[in-house]
Amino acid sequence: MDINNVELMEKVRKFTLASVKPSRYEHCERVAQTAMILCELFDIHPWKGYFSGLAHDMCRDLDDQTLLSLAAHDNRPISEIEKQKPLLLHGRAAAVKLFRDFGVDDTDILQAVARHTLGCEKMRPLAKIIFIADKIEPGRPQSNQKYREPFYTMSLDQMCLTVLDENIAYQKSKNKPVVAQTLAFRESLIRDIQKASNGGAQ
């Protein structure tokens, strides 16, 4: 796909505007802008960050059956908790829609959109950026400039782990379960951070 395809961007924007409530679309725009900043920081094409951020919640307001139906086309199993809470599938559903209906075949973008909710092991840098941007965009209650500043001194994995730990703590405070996939993501981040601190040694 053409990484600078303005027409594609506008098609996705139009779909998102029509499919989610206004406050959700505004969140998508803020995630897109935050992702651009992070992409520039970590030497990733900013357009990829903006596009992924704009698209990440494009299916967030679809009904449960539609989410289940879309996610079933990505050739990965749907877990019991995802069956019980189909909203968890909105990223996977969006990635399927991007591939199937919009012709998006960039694997970095598709993973970033699909995995932004729960995370996973072996996430690529763009996926980590969208995971982070979704949590720290300036519309989030805690996300003022003082809150965000320390993140820009961290490595990408450290940034991701910090955001993830905050999210896990919040889930626990609400007596919500933390799924195994998210815990595996956390362990993989810790391993990678330790490996980096040892100069890349195994």
PDB file of C-alpha atoms in Angstrom:
ATOM      1  CA  MET A   1       0.000   0.000   0.000  1.00  0.00           C
ATOM      2  CA  ASP A   2       1.091   3.579  -0.620  1.00  0.00           C
ATOM      3  CA  ILE A   3       2.291   4.898   2.721  1.00  0.00           C
ATOM      4  CA  ASN A   4       1.208   8.439   1.767  1.00  0.00           C
ATOM      5  CA  ASN A   5      -2.227   7.570   0.383  1.00  0.00           C
ATOM      6  CA  VAL A   6      -4.346  10.604   1.256  1.00  0.00           C
ATOM      7  CA  GLU A   7      -7.457   9.136  -0.372  1.00  0.00           C
ATOM      8  CA  LEU A   8      -7.219   6.019   1.806  1.00  0.00           C
ATOM      9  CA  MET A   9      -6.774   8.153   4.905  1.00  0.00           C
ATOM     10  CA  GLU A  10      -9.912  10.119   4.096  1.00  0.00           C
ATOM     11  CA  LYS A  11     -11.936   6.956   3.458  1.00  0.00           C
ATOM     12  CA  VAL A  12     -10.956   5.607   6.875  1.00  0.00           C
ATOM     13  CA  ARG A  13     -11.655   8.978   8.482  1.00  0.00           C
ATOM     14  CA  LYS A  14     -15.109   9.091   6.880  1.00  0.00           C
ATOM     15  CA  PHE A  15     -15.938   5.563   8.061  1.00  0.00           C
ATOM     16  CA  THR A  16     -14.756   6.324  11.591  1.00  0.00           C
ATOM     17  CA  LEU A  17     -16.736   9.562  11.748  1.00  0.00           C
ATOM     18  CA  ALA A  18     -19.877   7.701  10.691  1.00  0.00           C
ATOM     19  CA  SER A  19     -19.324   4.706  12.968  1.00  0.00           C
ATOM     20  CA  VAL A  20     -18.364   6.113  16.368  1.00  0.00           C
ATOM     21  CA  LYS A  21     -19.788   8.773  18.632  1.00  0.00           C
ATOM     22  CA  PRO A  22     -18.210  12.253  18.370  1.00  0.00           C
ATOM     23  CA  SER A  23     -16.231  11.973  21.606  1.00  0.00           C
ATOM     24  CA  ARG A  24     -14.733   8.692  20.396  1.00  0.00           C
ATOM     25  CA  TYR A  25     -13.710  10.238  17.096  1.00  0.00           C
ATOM     26  CA  GLU A  26     -12.031  13.099  18.964  1.00  0.00           C
ATOM     27  CA  HIS A  27     -10.153  10.484  21.015  1.00  0.00           C
ATOM     28  CA  CYS A  28      -9.016   8.812  17.780  1.00  0.00           C
ATOM     29  CA  GLU A  29      -7.679  12.126  16.489  1.00  0.00           C
ATOM     30  CA  ARG A  30      -5.761  12.721  19.729  1.00  0.00           C
ATOM     31  CA  VAL A  31      -4.312   9.210  19.630  1.00  0.00           C
ATOM     32  CA  ALA A  32      -3.287   9.808  16.013  1.00  0.00           C
ATOM     33  CA  GLN A  33      -1.525  13.065  16.901  1.00  0.00           C
ATOM     34  CA  THR A  34       0.179  11.517  19.946  1.00  0.00           C
ATOM     35  CA  ALA A  35       1.280   8.536  17.867  1.00  0.00           C
ATOM     36  CA  MET A  36       2.854  10.866  15.294  1.00  0.00           C
ATOM     37  CA  ILE A  37       4.966  12.469  18.017  1.00  0.00           C
ATOM     38  CA  LEU A  38       6.076   9.078  19.315  1.00  0.00           C
ATOM     39  CA  CYS A  39       6.848   7.830  15.808  1.00  0.00           C
ATOM     40  CA  GLU A  40       9.118  10.805  15.213  1.00  0.00           C
ATOM     41  CA  LEU A  41      10.835  10.098  18.542  1.00  0.00           C
ATOM     42  CA  PHE A  42      11.484   6.462  17.641  1.00  0.00           C
ATOM     43  CA  ASP A  43      12.236   6.924  13.927  1.00  0.00           C
ATOM     44  CA  ILE A  44       9.048   5.392  12.520  1.00  0.00           C
ATOM     45  CA  HIS A  45       7.155   6.957   9.620  1.00  0.00           C
ATOM     46  CA  PRO A  46       4.756   9.459  11.277  1.00  0.00           C
ATOM     47  CA  TRP A  47       2.002   8.722   8.736  1.00  0.00           C
ATOM     48  CA  LYS A  48       1.842   5.135   9.979  1.00  0.00           C
ATOM     49  CA  GLY A  49       1.318   6.398  13.508  1.00  0.00           C
ATOM     50  CA  TYR A  50      -1.360   8.873  12.490  1.00  0.00           C
ATOM     51  CA  PHE A  51      -3.221   6.367  10.315  1.00  0.00           C
ATOM     52  CA  SER A  52      -3.124   3.623  12.969  1.00  0.00           C
ATOM     53  CA  GLY A  53      -4.255   6.014  15.676  1.00  0.00           C
ATOM     54  CA  LEU A  54      -7.131   7.288  13.573  1.00  0.00           C
ATOM     55  CA  ALA A  55      -8.258   3.732  12.776  1.00  0.00           C
ATOM     56  CA  HIS A  56      -7.656   1.996  16.107  1.00  0.00           C
ATOM     57  CA  ASP A  57     -11.187   2.529  17.498  1.00  0.00           C
ATOM     58  CA  MET A  58     -13.088   2.634  14.202  1.00  0.00           C
ATOM     59  CA  CYS A  59     -15.131  -0.430  15.249  1.00  0.00           C
ATOM     60  CA  ARG A  60     -15.416   0.472  18.941  1.00  0.00           C
ATOM     61  CA  ASP A  61     -19.132   1.310  18.782  1.00  0.00           C
ATOM     62  CA  LEU A  62     -20.260  -1.633  16.652  1.00  0.00           C
ATOM     63  CA  ASP A  63     -22.616  -4.212  18.169  1.00  0.00           C
ATOM     64  CA  ASP A  64     -21.328  -7.417  19.768  1.00  0.00           C
ATOM     65  CA  GLN A  65     -22.388  -9.730  16.960  1.00  0.00           C
ATOM     66  CA  THR A  66     -20.664  -7.616  14.322  1.00  0.00           C
ATOM     67  CA  LEU A  67     -17.472  -7.538  16.381  1.00  0.00           C
ATOM     68  CA  LEU A  68     -17.528 -11.311  16.791  1.00  0.00           C
ATOM     69  CA  SER A  69     -18.237 -11.822  13.099  1.00  0.00           C
ATOM     70  CA  LEU A  70     -15.419  -9.544  11.948  1.00  0.00           C
ATOM     71  CA  ALA A  71     -12.856 -10.897  14.405  1.00  0.00           C
ATOM     72  CA  ALA A  72     -13.617 -14.453  13.314  1.00  0.00           C
ATOM     73  CA  HIS A  73     -11.970 -13.639   9.974  1.00  0.00           C
ATOM     74  CA  ASP A  74      -8.458 -12.997  11.330  1.00  0.00           C
ATOM     75  CA  ASN A  75      -7.645 -16.705  11.691  1.00  0.00           C
ATOM     76  CA  ARG A  76      -6.904 -16.461  15.403  1.00  0.00           C
ATOM     77  CA  PRO A  77      -8.972 -18.110  18.134  1.00  0.00           C
ATOM     78  CA  ILE A  78     -11.449 -16.029  20.090  1.00  0.00           C
ATOM     79  CA  SER A  79     -10.879 -16.566  23.811  1.00  0.00           C
ATOM     80  CA  GLU A  80     -13.594 -17.197  26.345  1.00  0.00           C
ATOM     81  CA  ILE A  81     -13.241 -13.724  27.842  1.00  0.00           C
ATOM     82  CA  GLU A  82     -13.506 -12.209  24.339  1.00  0.00           C
ATOM     83  CA  LYS A  83     -16.672 -14.212  23.740  1.00  0.00           C
ATOM     84  CA  GLN A  84     -18.060 -12.948  27.043  1.00  0.00           C
ATOM     85  CA  LYS A  85     -16.940  -9.366  26.341  1.00  0.00           C
ATOM     86  CA  PRO A  86     -16.903  -8.882  22.560  1.00  0.00           C
ATOM     87  CA  LEU A  87     -15.923  -5.236  23.026  1.00  0.00           C
ATOM     88  CA  LEU A  88     -12.401  -6.561  23.614  1.00  0.00           C
ATOM     89  CA  LEU A  89     -12.437  -7.574  19.944  1.00  0.00           C
ATOM     90  CA  HIS A  90     -12.874  -4.077  18.546  1.00  0.00           C
ATOM     91  CA  GLY A  91      -9.205  -3.791  17.577  1.00  0.00           C
ATOM     92  CA  ARG A  92      -9.157  -7.155  15.853  1.00  0.00           C
ATOM     93  CA  ALA A  93     -12.418  -6.286  14.101  1.00  0.00           C
ATOM     94  CA  ALA A  94     -10.949  -2.991  12.896  1.00  0.00           C
ATOM     95  CA  ALA A  95      -7.848  -4.713  11.524  1.00  0.00           C
ATOM     96  CA  VAL A  96     -10.027  -7.161   9.579  1.00  0.00           C
ATOM     97  CA  LYS A  97     -12.111  -4.300   8.186  1.00  0.00           C
ATOM     98  CA  LEU A  98      -8.996  -2.340   7.193  1.00  0.00           C
ATOM     99  CA  PHE A  99      -7.607  -5.343   5.337  1.00  0.00           C
ATOM    100  CA  ARG A 100     -10.841  -6.569   3.798  1.00  0.00           C
ATOM    101  CA  ASP A 101     -12.705  -3.348   2.983  1.00  0.00           C
ATOM    102  CA  PHE A 102      -9.955  -0.733   2.634  1.00  0.00           C
ATOM    103  CA  GLY A 103      -7.112  -2.785   1.154  1.00  0.00           C
ATOM    104  CA  VAL A 104      -4.675  -2.084   3.986  1.00  0.00           C
ATOM    105  CA  ASP A 105      -1.959  -4.745   3.859  1.00  0.00           C
ATOM    106  CA  ASP A 106       0.774  -3.115   5.939  1.00  0.00           C
ATOM    107  CA  THR A 107       1.425  -5.679   8.681  1.00  0.00           C
ATOM    108  CA  ASP A 108       2.745  -3.070  11.126  1.00  0.00           C
ATOM    109  CA  ILE A 109      -0.481  -1.070  10.888  1.00  0.00           C
ATOM    110  CA  LEU A 110      -2.693  -4.140  11.069  1.00  0.00           C
ATOM    111  CA  GLN A 111      -0.935  -5.424  14.185  1.00  0.00           C
ATOM    112  CA  ALA A 112      -1.007  -1.991  15.822  1.00  0.00           C
ATOM    113  CA  VAL A 113      -4.764  -1.719  15.350  1.00  0.00           C
ATOM    114  CA  ALA A 114      -5.526  -5.350  16.220  1.00  0.00           C
ATOM    115  CA  ARG A 115      -3.439  -5.485  19.396  1.00  0.00           C
ATOM    116  CA  HIS A 116      -3.954  -2.085  21.000  1.00  0.00           C
ATOM    117  CA  THR A 117      -6.501  -3.321  23.560  1.00  0.00           C
ATOM    118  CA  LEU A 118      -4.812  -6.255  25.302  1.00  0.00           C
ATOM    119  CA  GLY A 119      -1.280  -6.170  23.941  1.00  0.00           C
ATOM    120  CA  CYS A 120       0.621  -9.353  23.123  1.00  0.00           C
ATOM    121  CA  GLU A 121       4.089 -10.810  22.963  1.00  0.00           C
ATOM    122  CA  LYS A 122       6.260  -9.866  19.985  1.00  0.00           C
ATOM    123  CA  MET A 123       4.553  -6.545  19.422  1.00  0.00           C
ATOM    124  CA  ARG A 124       6.303  -4.424  16.835  1.00  0.00           C
ATOM    125  CA  PRO A 125       7.345  -0.848  17.614  1.00  0.00           C
ATOM    126  CA  LEU A 126       4.324   0.741  15.902  1.00  0.00           C
ATOM    127  CA  ALA A 127       1.942  -1.485  17.879  1.00  0.00           C
ATOM    128  CA  LYS A 128       3.638  -0.440  21.112  1.00  0.00           C
ATOM    129  CA  ILE A 129       3.309   3.205  20.103  1.00  0.00           C
ATOM    130  CA  ILE A 130      -0.441   2.896  19.504  1.00  0.00           C
ATOM    131  CA  PHE A 131      -0.847   1.014  22.786  1.00  0.00           C
ATOM    132  CA  ILE A 132       0.919   3.891  24.567  1.00  0.00           C
ATOM    133  CA  ALA A 133      -0.758   6.721  22.651  1.00  0.00           C
ATOM    134  CA  ASP A 134      -4.192   5.274  23.418  1.00  0.00           C
ATOM    135  CA  LYS A 135      -3.459   5.567  27.139  1.00  0.00           C
ATOM    136  CA  ILE A 136      -1.577   8.884  27.338  1.00  0.00           C
ATOM    137  CA  GLU A 137      -3.322  11.062  24.730  1.00  0.00           C
ATOM    138  CA  PRO A 138      -4.089  14.479  26.258  1.00  0.00           C
ATOM    139  CA  GLY A 139      -7.818  13.826  26.610  1.00  0.00           C
ATOM    140  CA  ARG A 140      -7.194  11.198  29.283  1.00  0.00           C
ATOM    141  CA  PRO A 141      -7.986  12.560  32.781  1.00  0.00           C
ATOM    142  CA  GLN A 142      -4.468  12.013  34.155  1.00  0.00           C
ATOM    143  CA  SER A 143      -2.611  13.075  31.023  1.00  0.00           C
ATOM    144  CA  ASN A 144      -1.433  16.624  31.551  1.00  0.00           C
ATOM    145  CA  GLN A 145       1.958  17.900  30.411  1.00  0.00           C
ATOM    146  CA  LYS A 146       3.596  17.084  33.760  1.00  0.00           C
ATOM    147  CA  TYR A 147       2.333  13.499  33.489  1.00  0.00           C
ATOM    148  CA  ARG A 148       3.544  13.035  29.904  1.00  0.00           C
ATOM    149  CA  GLU A 149       6.984  14.664  30.137  1.00  0.00           C
ATOM    150  CA  PRO A 150       8.818  11.750  31.833  1.00  0.00           C
ATOM    151  CA  PHE A 151       7.692   9.354  29.117  1.00  0.00           C
ATOM    152  CA  TYR A 152       9.786  11.124  26.509  1.00  0.00           C
ATOM    153  CA  THR A 153      13.003  10.243  28.373  1.00  0.00           C
ATOM    154  CA  MET A 154      12.234   6.494  28.365  1.00  0.00           C
ATOM    155  CA  SER A 155      12.934   3.758  25.873  1.00  0.00           C
ATOM    156  CA  LEU A 156       9.926   2.500  23.949  1.00  0.00           C
ATOM    157  CA  ASP A 157       9.730  -0.677  26.045  1.00  0.00           C
ATOM    158  CA  GLN A 158      10.079   1.240  29.319  1.00  0.00           C
ATOM    159  CA  MET A 159       7.351   3.614  28.208  1.00  0.00           C
ATOM    160  CA  CYS A 160       5.112   0.709  27.265  1.00  0.00           C
ATOM    161  CA  LEU A 161       5.707  -1.104  30.570  1.00  0.00           C
ATOM    162  CA  THR A 162       4.954   2.031  32.584  1.00  0.00           C
ATOM    163  CA  VAL A 163       1.663   2.561  30.766  1.00  0.00           C
ATOM    164  CA  LEU A 164       0.800  -1.129  31.011  1.00  0.00           C
ATOM    165  CA  ASP A 165       1.467  -1.270  34.757  1.00  0.00           C
ATOM    166  CA  GLU A 166      -0.760   1.766  35.289  1.00  0.00           C
ATOM    167  CA  ASN A 167      -3.484   0.072  33.266  1.00  0.00           C
ATOM    168  CA  ILE A 168      -3.161  -3.200  35.191  1.00  0.00           C
ATOM    169  CA  ALA A 169      -3.346  -1.325  38.500  1.00  0.00           C
ATOM    170  CA  TYR A 170      -6.489   0.441  37.313  1.00  0.00           C
ATOM    171  CA  GLN A 171      -8.091  -2.837  36.221  1.00  0.00           C
ATOM    172  CA  LYS A 172      -7.347  -4.382  39.602  1.00  0.00           C
ATOM    173  CA  SER A 173      -8.748  -1.344  41.433  1.00  0.00           C
ATOM    174  CA  LYS A 174     -12.025  -1.952  39.590  1.00  0.00           C
ATOM    175  CA  ASN A 175     -11.911  -5.690  40.388  1.00  0.00           C
ATOM    176  CA  LYS A 176     -11.566  -6.471  36.697  1.00  0.00           C
ATOM    177  CA  PRO A 177      -9.521  -9.496  35.599  1.00  0.00           C
ATOM    178  CA  VAL A 178      -6.213  -9.022  33.804  1.00  0.00           C
ATOM    179  CA  VAL A 179      -6.146 -11.462  30.910  1.00  0.00           C
ATOM    180  CA  ALA A 180      -3.280 -13.886  30.322  1.00  0.00           C
ATOM    181  CA  GLN A 181      -2.416 -12.233  27.001  1.00  0.00           C
ATOM    182  CA  THR A 182      -1.779  -8.917  28.752  1.00  0.00           C
ATOM    183  CA  LEU A 183       0.339 -10.546  31.458  1.00  0.00           C
ATOM    184  CA  ALA A 184       2.391 -12.303  28.773  1.00  0.00           C
ATOM    185  CA  PHE A 185       2.885  -8.928  27.091  1.00  0.00           C
ATOM    186  CA  ARG A 186       4.162  -7.519  30.379  1.00  0.00           C
ATOM    187  CA  GLU A 187       6.616 -10.381  30.875  1.00  0.00           C
ATOM    188  CA  SER A 188       7.938  -9.948  27.347  1.00  0.00           C
ATOM    189  CA  LEU A 189       8.538  -6.243  27.955  1.00  0.00           C
ATOM    190  CA  ILE A 190      10.436  -6.984  31.166  1.00  0.00           C
ATOM    191  CA  ARG A 191      12.615  -9.544  29.366  1.00  0.00           C
ATOM    192  CA  ASP A 192      13.379  -7.114  26.552  1.00  0.00           C
ATOM    193  CA  ILE A 193      14.210  -4.284  28.962  1.00  0.00           C
ATOM    194  CA  GLN A 194      16.539  -6.561  30.931  1.00  0.00           C
ATOM    195  CA  LYS A 195      18.165  -7.763  27.721  1.00  0.00           C
ATOM    196  CA  ALA A 196      18.735  -4.164  26.611  1.00  0.00           C
ATOM    197  CA  SER A 197      20.246  -3.248  29.992  1.00  0.00           C
ATOM    198  CA  ASN A 198      22.683  -6.165  29.584  1.00  0.00           C
ATOM    199  CA  GLY A 199      23.802  -4.913  26.218  1.00  0.00           C
ATOM    200  CA  GLY A 200      21.618  -7.306  24.274  1.00  0.00           C
ATOM    201  CA  ALA A 201      23.002 -10.443  25.916  1.00  0.00           C
ATOM    202  CA  GLN A 202      20.711 -13.453  26.083  1.00  0.00           C
TER     203      GLN A 202
END
